[in-house]
Amino acid sequence: MKVIVLGAGVIGVTSAWYLAKLGHEVEVIDRQPAAAMETSFANAGQVSPGYSTPWAMPGLPRKALGWMLKKHSPLVIRPRVDFAMFRWMTQLLLNCNEHAYDINKARMLRIAEYSRDCLTALRDETGITYDDRQRGLIQLFRTDEQVAHAQDDMRLLAESGVPHDLLDVERIIAREPGLAQARHLLKGGLFLPGDESGDAHMFTQRLAQKAEELGVTFRYETPIEALEPGATEILGVRTTAGRITGDAYVLALGSYSPLLLRPLGIRMPVYPVKGYSLTVPLTDESRAPVSTVNDETYKVAMTRLGERIRIGGTAELTGYDLRLSPDRRQTLELSFSDLFGGGDLSRATYWTGLRPNTPDGTPIVGPSGRFGNLWLNTGHGTLGWTMACGSGRLLADLIAGRRPNIPHLDLSIDRYAS
């Protein structure tokens, strides 16, 4: 078939790669001048299946109220008249119970673990490099309460067969010596040896090059205006460069996916959650991460990417506003300075992107339901890089009518049908 992929971020490019590997003619359309120029450009750099956790969890409403009173809150809600945001927040709150949390986390772990295995196979097949390291992740706890809460996640990790280890402070520092000067701040940490790190932008651009070698066509600088619907199928895509047609269409536009579906009468519960990052030149090896760590207190990730350190995190509900907030930068700098400090913050590159979040944390991968040739691959939230290869492989198998390697029905948009 001829398959049109809408979006050249990490989700769109991995989808195109796996579709091309199955022999399809693939064309990718994106408004940017190159691949991975929006949300995939400067994310936290973590491939973290073991850290796949829904935001919707028991106790979140109480935590969120407390965060609102803090200057360095991991969550910021900008007041605005936005009915899509209100609907999304309502659905998220409905998932803030133990039963829903267990279901959603198990789904996320399944696709994320599968995706990590697909990434490993792709790396072995192609020899692709992207400042990648396979040295695990440590979730750092600064309070006894955080350590106690980790026991619940460890139960779910054990049930899903995900390797993990609760470390004391000395064992944390043995794995991440750069944290030695922050010893007094730490209470413990959850080590996830199967997690990895790497530059998603570098990976996506290099995979796009390899996809072109397979025959994939990339149409950059081509804004998408609308999908043209028929009675049961999509007839074409209207772009600024004209009408483009294919046999099947894959929607991988991240936070912008719902805007393209709305005129078709399809309501997709994906809302943009704004995140920030700093990319910092390494100045002191002895005070830098070896791999990647997450500061649970501020929800900030710090990842080693070659001679750079990526500091990413915070969550802001503010629609599609891409302005850079000075306050959010201060939070990233505070977390990094507390724990490491081995980078030149004065020369940091400050960036923001919109994560496409679903209320339950699980991505939407599969058929659109209403149109037989329209497929969805979006809603990965903060875990697009983590889930990209698995989601792309899963979707390619579904489009080709092949039996996927993992259960997939609960990843479809049908779970939101009322």
Coordinates of C-alpha atoms in Angstrom, one line a residue, residues 28-231:
V28 CA 5.9 11.5 5.5
I29 CA 4.5 15.1 5.7
D30 CA 5.7 17.7 8.2
R31 CA 5.6 21.5 8.4
Q32 CA 9.1 21.7 9.7
P33 CA 12.3 21.8 7.6
A34 CA 13.6 18.5 9.0
A35 CA 12.6 15.6 11.3
A36 CA 12.2 15.9 15.0
M37 CA 12.0 19.7 15.2
E38 CA 9.2 20.1 17.7
T39 CA 8.4 17.9 20.8
S40 CA 11.2 15.4 19.8
F41 CA 13.8 18.1 19.6
A42 CA 15.1 18.4 23.2
N43 CA 13.2 16.1 25.5
A44 CA 14.7 14.7 28.7
G45 CA 16.6 12.0 26.7
Q46 CA 15.3 9.0 28.7
V47 CA 14.2 5.7 27.3
S48 CA 12.5 4.7 30.6
P49 CA 10.1 1.8 30.4
G50 CA 10.6 1.0 34.1
Y51 CA 9.7 4.6 35.0
S52 CA 6.4 4.5 32.9
T53 CA 3.9 5.9 35.4
P54 CA 0.5 7.5 34.8
W55 CA 0.1 11.0 36.1
A56 CA -3.4 10.0 37.2
M57 CA -2.6 8.3 40.5
P58 CA -4.2 8.0 44.0
G59 CA -3.5 11.2 45.9
L60 CA -2.8 13.4 42.9
P61 CA -5.5 15.9 43.6
R62 CA -4.1 16.5 47.1
K63 CA -0.6 16.7 45.8
A64 CA -1.6 19.1 43.1
L65 CA -3.2 21.5 45.6
G66 CA 0.0 21.5 47.6
W67 CA 2.2 22.0 44.5
M68 CA 0.1 25.1 43.6
L69 CA 1.4 26.8 46.7
K70 CA 5.1 26.2 45.9
K71 CA 7.3 28.4 43.8
H72 CA 9.1 25.4 42.2
S73 CA 6.1 23.3 41.6
P74 CA 6.4 20.4 39.1
L75 CA 2.8 21.2 37.9
V76 CA 1.5 24.6 36.8
I77 CA -2.0 25.3 35.6
R78 CA -2.5 28.6 33.8
P79 CA -6.1 29.8 34.3
R80 CA -7.9 30.0 30.9
V81 CA -11.3 29.4 29.3
D82 CA -10.5 26.1 27.7
F83 CA -13.2 23.5 27.6
A84 CA -10.8 20.8 26.1
M85 CA -8.5 21.3 29.1
F86 CA -11.5 21.1 31.5
R87 CA -12.7 17.8 29.9
W88 CA -9.2 16.4 30.0
M89 CA -8.7 17.3 33.6
T90 CA -12.0 15.8 34.6
Q91 CA -11.1 12.5 32.8
L92 CA -7.7 12.5 34.5
L93 CA -9.3 12.9 37.9
L94 CA -11.6 10.0 37.3
N95 CA -8.5 7.9 36.8
C96 CA -7.0 8.9 40.2
N97 CA -7.8 5.7 42.0
E98 CA -5.9 2.5 42.8
H99 CA -7.9 0.3 40.3
A100 CA -7.4 2.6 37.3
Y101 CA -3.8 3.3 38.3
D102 CA -2.9 -0.4 38.3
I103 CA -4.6 -1.0 34.9
N104 CA -3.0 2.1 33.3
K105 CA 0.5 1.5 34.6
A106 CA 0.4 -2.2 33.5
R107 CA -0.6 -1.0 30.0
M108 CA 2.2 1.6 29.9
L109 CA 4.8 -0.9 31.1
R110 CA 3.7 -3.4 28.4
I111 CA 4.1 -1.0 25.5
A112 CA 7.2 0.6 26.9
E113 CA 9.1 -2.7 27.6
Y114 CA 8.2 -3.9 24.1
S115 CA 9.4 -0.6 22.7
R116 CA 12.7 -0.8 24.4
D117 CA 13.2 -4.3 23.0
C118 CA 12.3 -3.0 19.5
L119 CA 14.8 -0.2 19.9
T120 CA 17.5 -2.7 20.9
A121 CA 16.8 -4.8 17.8
L122 CA 16.8 -1.7 15.6
R123 CA 20.1 -0.6 17.0
D124 CA 21.6 -4.0 16.4
E125 CA 20.2 -4.1 12.8
T126 CA 21.3 -0.6 11.7
G127 CA 24.2 0.3 14.0
I128 CA 22.5 3.6 14.7
T129 CA 24.1 5.8 17.4
Y130 CA 22.5 8.8 19.2
D131 CA 24.7 9.5 22.3
D132 CA 23.0 6.4 23.7
R133 CA 23.9 4.7 27.0
Q134 CA 22.4 1.5 28.4
R135 CA 23.2 2.0 32.1
G136 CA 19.8 2.2 33.8
L137 CA 17.9 5.0 35.6
I138 CA 17.7 6.0 39.2
Q139 CA 14.6 7.6 40.6
L140 CA 15.9 9.7 43.5
F141 CA 14.0 10.1 46.7
R142 CA 14.5 13.0 49.1
T143 CA 11.9 12.0 51.7
D144 CA 10.9 8.9 53.6
E145 CA 7.3 9.3 52.2
Q146 CA 8.7 9.0 48.7
V147 CA 10.6 5.9 49.6
A148 CA 7.4 4.4 51.1
H149 CA 5.4 5.2 48.0
A150 CA 8.0 3.4 45.9
Q151 CA 6.9 0.1 47.4
D152 CA 3.6 0.3 45.5
D153 CA 5.4 0.9 42.2
M154 CA 7.8 -2.0 43.0
R155 CA 4.8 -4.3 43.4
L156 CA 3.5 -3.4 39.9
L157 CA 7.1 -3.7 38.5
A158 CA 7.4 -7.2 40.0
E159 CA 4.0 -8.2 38.6
S160 CA 5.1 -7.0 35.1
G161 CA 8.5 -8.7 35.3
V162 CA 10.5 -5.4 35.2
P163 CA 13.9 -5.7 37.0
H164 CA 14.3 -3.1 39.8
D165 CA 16.2 -2.5 43.0
L166 CA 15.7 -0.2 45.9
L167 CA 19.0 1.4 46.7
D168 CA 20.3 3.1 49.9
V169 CA 22.3 6.3 49.6
E170 CA 25.7 4.6 49.4
R171 CA 24.6 2.3 46.6
I172 CA 23.2 5.3 44.7
I173 CA 26.5 7.1 44.9
A174 CA 28.4 4.0 43.8
R175 CA 26.4 4.1 40.6
E176 CA 26.3 7.9 40.2
P177 CA 29.4 9.3 41.9
G178 CA 28.5 12.8 40.8
L179 CA 25.8 12.8 43.5
A180 CA 28.4 12.5 46.4
Q181 CA 28.1 16.2 47.3
A182 CA 24.3 15.8 47.5
R183 CA 24.5 12.8 49.9
H184 CA 22.7 14.8 52.7
L185 CA 19.7 15.4 50.5
L186 CA 19.0 11.8 49.6
K187 CA 16.9 9.1 51.4
G188 CA 17.1 6.4 48.8
G189 CA 16.5 5.6 45.1
L190 CA 14.8 3.1 42.8
F191 CA 17.2 1.6 40.3
L192 CA 15.8 0.4 36.9
P193 CA 18.6 -1.4 35.1
G194 CA 16.6 -1.9 31.9
D195 CA 16.2 1.8 31.3
E196 CA 18.4 3.7 28.8
S197 CA 19.1 7.2 27.6
G198 CA 19.9 8.9 24.3
D199 CA 19.2 12.0 22.2
A200 CA 15.8 11.6 20.6
H201 CA 16.4 14.4 18.1
M202 CA 19.7 12.7 16.9
F203 CA 18.0 9.3 16.7
T204 CA 15.0 10.5 14.8
Q205 CA 17.1 12.4 12.2
R206 CA 19.4 9.5 11.7
L207 CA 16.6 7.0 11.4
A208 CA 14.9 9.3 8.9
Q209 CA 18.0 9.1 6.8
K210 CA 18.0 5.3 6.9
A211 CA 14.2 5.4 6.1
E212 CA 15.0 7.5 3.0
E213 CA 17.5 4.8 2.0
L214 CA 14.6 2.3 2.1
G215 CA 12.6 4.5 -0.2
V216 CA 10.6 6.6 2.2
T217 CA 9.7 10.1 0.9
F218 CA 9.8 13.1 3.3
R219 CA 7.9 16.2 2.4
Y220 CA 9.2 18.9 4.8
E221 CA 8.0 22.5 5.0
T222 CA 4.5 21.3 4.0
P223 CA 1.9 22.4 6.5
I224 CA -1.2 20.1 6.7
E225 CA -4.5 21.9 6.4
A226 CA -7.1 19.2 6.6
L227 CA -8.1 15.6 6.1
E228 CA -10.6 15.0 3.3
P229 CA -13.3 12.6 4.6
G230 CA -15.4 10.2 2.5
A231 CA -18.3 8.2 3.9

